[in-house]
């Protein structure tokens, strides 16, 4: 597991490569993911290999849902607040191709990891499960140890279903007390990810790369959600039927 941090020039070149259908790394011209790499473990490049027409799930709290300072009228999952004009799941769908892969948003504003587990109980993990928790657990005062163990259990359950897992840690916020308390969940999420062999993506680092300014709290602007998705996209490889 590596905490993924990308410099802006590198990120732009990666996205350009993806747009042209080539691999985003120099080694990519020699290495192409294959169907036998589909499964719970990332390949040797830390990439999630997903079958075409497979399922990517973005699950979690406000960050996964796409809560915004100035929301649109679009609401999903029976939530009573609107989403940003662009969310992580929407950007993944847009860049990877809606005709090539399904991307499902299982976010809900204010959900703790325990709330989310109950809300989506019985739903398949998909081929790639992207987990984003912290804001809801801070609001619920989830104990750090409980948070860690529930996250570990969620990862292991997804792995048992054959899903690769990514973790997105919460972004920084300008409220200093909130940011200090949120740091606990960032640290524990990254630690559990390392222990369980999961790729961890820092929302704070993605925002720094994109030169986006932190907001006061959980609501994020569309460009921030786009930056978070952009950090993950080079590590998601779609594989069609093998001939």
C-alpha positions as semicolon CSV with decimal commas, in nm:
position;residue;x (nm);y (nm);z (nm)
1;X;0,000;0,000;0,000
2;X;0,119;0,351;-0,079
3;X;-0,040;0,683;0,013
4;X;-0,089;0,824;-0,334
5;X;0,045;1,177;-0,386
6;X;0,073;1,315;-0,739
7;X;0,245;1,633;-0,858
8;X;0,030;1,844;-1,092
9;X;0,244;1,798;-1,409
10;X;0,248;1,422;-1,351
11;X;-0,126;1,416;-1,290
12;X;-0,198;1,610;-1,608
13;X;0,019;1,377;-1,814
14;X;-0,149;1,074;-1,660
15;X;-0,493;1,204;-1,746
16;X;-0,381;1,289;-2,099
17;X;-0,250;0,936;-2,140
18;X;-0,578;0,791;-2,016
19;X;-0,772;1,011;-2,255
20;X;-0,576;0,868;-2,547
21;X;-0,630;0,511;-2,434
22;X;-0,269;0,445;-2,336
23;X;-0,126;0,345;-2,000
24;X;-0,044;0,637;-1,768
25;X;0,308;0,521;-1,688
26;X;0,624;0,468;-1,884
27;X;0,613;0,101;-1,795
28;X;0,261;0,088;-1,940
29;X;0,385;0,045;-2,294
30;X;0,532;-0,288;-2,185
31;X;0,276;-0,388;-1,925
32;X;-0,097;-0,416;-1,980
33;X;-0,339;-0,538;-1,713
34;X;-0,510;-0,869;-1,788
35;X;-0,830;-1,035;-1,672
36;X;-0,642;-1,269;-1,439
37;X;-0,554;-0,964;-1,225
38;X;-0,919;-0,892;-1,150
39;X;-0,979;-0,955;-0,782
40;X;-0,932;-0,820;-0,433
41;X;-0,561;-0,736;-0,454
42;X;-0,420;-0,446;-0,658
43;X;-0,166;-0,550;-0,921
44;X;0,207;-0,481;-0,879
45;X;0,152;-0,118;-0,985
46;X;-0,110;-0,063;-0,716
47;X;-0,388;-0,059;-0,975
48;X;-0,739;-0,196;-0,937
49;X;-0,818;-0,410;-1,241
50;X;-1,191;-0,394;-1,313
51;X;-1,378;-0,584;-1,587
52;X;-1,556;-0,377;-1,846
53;X;-1,924;-0,338;-1,747
54;X;-1,821;-0,415;-1,390
55;X;-1,923;-0,215;-1,084
56;X;-1,734;0,057;-0,897
57;X;-1,893;0,168;-0,568
58;X;-1,819;0,495;-0,388
59;X;-1,942;0,449;-0,032
60;X;-1,926;0,669;0,274
61;X;-2,036;1,000;0,422
62;X;-2,060;1,357;0,296
63;X;-1,746;1,318;0,083
64;X;-1,880;1,012;-0,097
65;X;-2,226;1,168;-0,140
66;X;-2,095;1,499;-0,273
67;X;-2,225;1,753;-0,021
68;X;-2,160;2,110;-0,138
69;X;-2,163;2,465;0,005
70;X;-2,406;2,562;-0,273
71;X;-2,581;2,236;-0,368
72;X;-2,779;2,163;-0,679
73;X;-3,133;2,027;-0,666
74;X;-3,007;1,678;-0,742
75;X;-3,066;1,444;-0,449
76;X;-3,005;1,070;-0,427
77;X;-3,036;0,788;-0,174
78;X;-3,335;0,960;-0,006
79;X;-3,107;1,233;0,133
80;X;-3,264;1,570;0,206
81;X;-2,974;1,780;0,074
82;X;-2,859;1,832;-0,282
83;X;-2,525;1,733;-0,432
84;X;-2,244;1,936;-0,584
85;X;-2,261;1,987;-0,960
86;X;-1,991;1,718;-0,987
87;X;-1,920;1,437;-0,739
88;X;-1,645;1,175;-0,715
89;X;-1,870;0,906;-0,861
90;X;-1,992;1,132;-1,143
91;X;-1,637;1,223;-1,243
92;X;-1,525;0,859;-1,239
93;X;-1,822;0,773;-1,460
94;X;-1,745;1,061;-1,696
95;X;-1,374;0,985;-1,738
96;X;-1,384;0,604;-1,734
97;X;-1,692;0,593;-1,956
98;X;-2,050;0,527;-1,854
99;X;-2,078;0,266;-2,130
100;X;-1,770;0,083;-2,005
101;X;-1,831;0,062;-1,630
102;X;-2,106;0,120;-1,374
103;X;-2,030;0,367;-1,095
104;X;-2,267;0,371;-0,799
105;X;-2,284;0,641;-0,531
106;X;-2,357;0,492;-0,188
107;X;-2,282;0,808;0,002
108;X;-2,511;0,967;0,258
109;X;-2,464;1,299;0,439
110;X;-2,360;1,257;0,801
111;X;-2,322;0,879;0,791
112;X;-2,077;0,727;1,036
113;X;-1,910;0,404;0,929
114;X;-2,161;0,214;1,146
115;X;-2,456;0,398;0,985
116;X;-2,320;0,328;0,639
117;X;-2,265;-0,039;0,713
118;X;-2,627;-0,072;0,820
119;X;-2,764;0,140;0,535
120;X;-2,598;-0,068;0,264
121;X;-2,613;-0,409;0,430
122;X;-2,666;-0,684;0,176
123;X;-2,549;-0,475;-0,120
124;X;-2,265;-0,621;-0,331
125;X;-1,922;-0,467;-0,289
126;X;-1,875;-0,454;-0,665
127;X;-1,537;-0,494;-0,835
128;X;-1,388;-0,184;-0,675
129;X;-1,515;-0,042;-0,346
130;X;-1,400;0,314;-0,268
131;X;-1,452;0,401;0,100
132;X;-1,463;0,760;0,230
133;X;-1,531;0,808;0,601
134;X;-1,442;1,060;0,868
135;X;-1,683;1,353;0,867
136;X;-1,980;1,145;0,980
137;X;-1,777;0,965;1,244
138;X;-1,648;1,295;1,381
139;X;-2,008;1,416;1,411
140;X;-2,110;1,087;1,578
141;X;-1,806;1,091;1,811
142;X;-1,706;0,743;1,697
143;X;-1,421;0,612;1,910
144;X;-1,101;0,575;1,708
145;X;-1,065;0,207;1,793
146;X;-1,423;0,132;1,690
147;X;-1,373;0,325;1,367
148;X;-1,058;0,128;1,287
149;X;-1,210;-0,211;1,355
150;X;-1,528;-0,140;1,157
151;X;-1,319;-0,017;0,864
152;X;-1,101;-0,327;0,883
153;X;-1,408;-0,552;0,887
154;X;-1,558;-0,366;0,591
155;X;-1,238;-0,410;0,389
156;X;-1,210;-0,779;0,469
157;X;-1,574;-0,839;0,380
158;X;-1,525;-0,666;0,045
159;X;-1,207;-0,866;-0,020
160;X;-1,394;-1,186;0,057
161;X;-1,645;-1,088;-0,215
162;X;-1,361;-1,040;-0,464
163;X;-1,357;-0,658;-0,460
164;X;-1,049;-0,439;-0,465
165;X;-1,071;-0,159;-0,207
166;X;-0,951;0,202;-0,214
167;X;-0,967;0,438;0,084
168;X;-1,004;0,815;0,051
169;X;-0,902;1,005;0,363
170;X;-1,086;1,331;0,447
171;X;-0,961;1,667;0,322
172;X;-0,830;1,943;0,547
173;X;-1,081;2,202;0,667
174;X;-1,025;2,561;0,782
175;X;-1,197;2,505;1,117
176;X;-0,884;2,429;1,323
177;X;-1,053;2,231;1,598
178;X;-1,251;2,026;1,349
179;X;-0,940;1,962;1,140
180;X;-0,742;1,847;1,443
181;X;-1,019;1,604;1,542
182;X;-1,061;1,485;1,183
183;X;-0,690;1,403;1,171
184;X;-0,753;1,106;1,401
185;X;-0,974;0,942;1,139
186;X;-0,727;1,022;0,860
187;X;-0,447;0,855;1,053
188;X;-0,647;0,548;1,147
189;X;-0,786;0,504;0,795
190;X;-0,436;0,523;0,643
191;X;-0,300;0,281;0,903
192;X;-0,575;0,024;0,849
193;X;-0,530;0,060;0,473
194;X;-0,159;-0,019;0,506
195;X;-0,224;-0,318;0,729
196;X;-0,487;-0,459;0,491
197;X;-0,296;-0,395;0,167
198;X;-0,536;-0,127;0,047
199;X;-0,443;0,176;-0,165
200;X;-0,503;0,499;0,027
201;X;-0,567;0,832;-0,147
202;X;-0,534;1,157;0,044
203;X;-0,808;1,407;-0,038
204;X;-0,594;1,676;0,125
205;X;-0,303;1,595;-0,109
206;X;-0,533;1,590;-0,412
207;X;-0,657;1,937;-0,319
208;X;-0,302;2,066;-0,276
209;X;-0,208;1,927;-0,615
210;X;-0,507;2,097;-0,776
211;X;-0,446;2,417;-0,575
212;X;-0,791;2,403;-0,423
213;X;-0,850;2,592;-0,098
214;X;-0,995;2,397;0,197
215;X;-1,351;2,475;0,298
216;X;-1,473;2,532;0,652
217;X;-1,629;2,188;0,693
218;X;-1,759;1,881;0,513
219;X;-1,922;2,049;0,208
220;X;-1,679;2,063;-0,085
221;X;-1,690;2,237;-0,420
222;X;-1,714;2,044;-0,747
223;X;-1,348;2,106;-0,836
224;X;-1,239;1,935;-0,515
225;X;-1,443;1,624;-0,596
226;X;-1,295;1,629;-0,945
227;X;-0,942;1,649;-0,802
228;X;-1,004;1,352;-0,571
229;X;-1,139;1,141;-0,858
230;X;-0,847;1,248;-1,079
231;X;-0,598;1,115;-0,823
232;X;-0,759;0,769;-0,840
233;X;-0,830;0,740;-1,211
234;X;-0,474;0,643;-1,315
235;X;-0,498;0,350;-1,071
236;X;-0,818;0,206;-1,217
237;X;-0,775;-0,017;-1,521
238;X;-1,069;-0,152;-1,718
239;X;-1,014;-0,484;-1,891
240;X;-1,238;-0,610;-2,169
241;X;-1,304;-0,971;-2,270
242;X;-0,981;-1,154;-2,347
243;X;-0,945;-1,297;-2,695
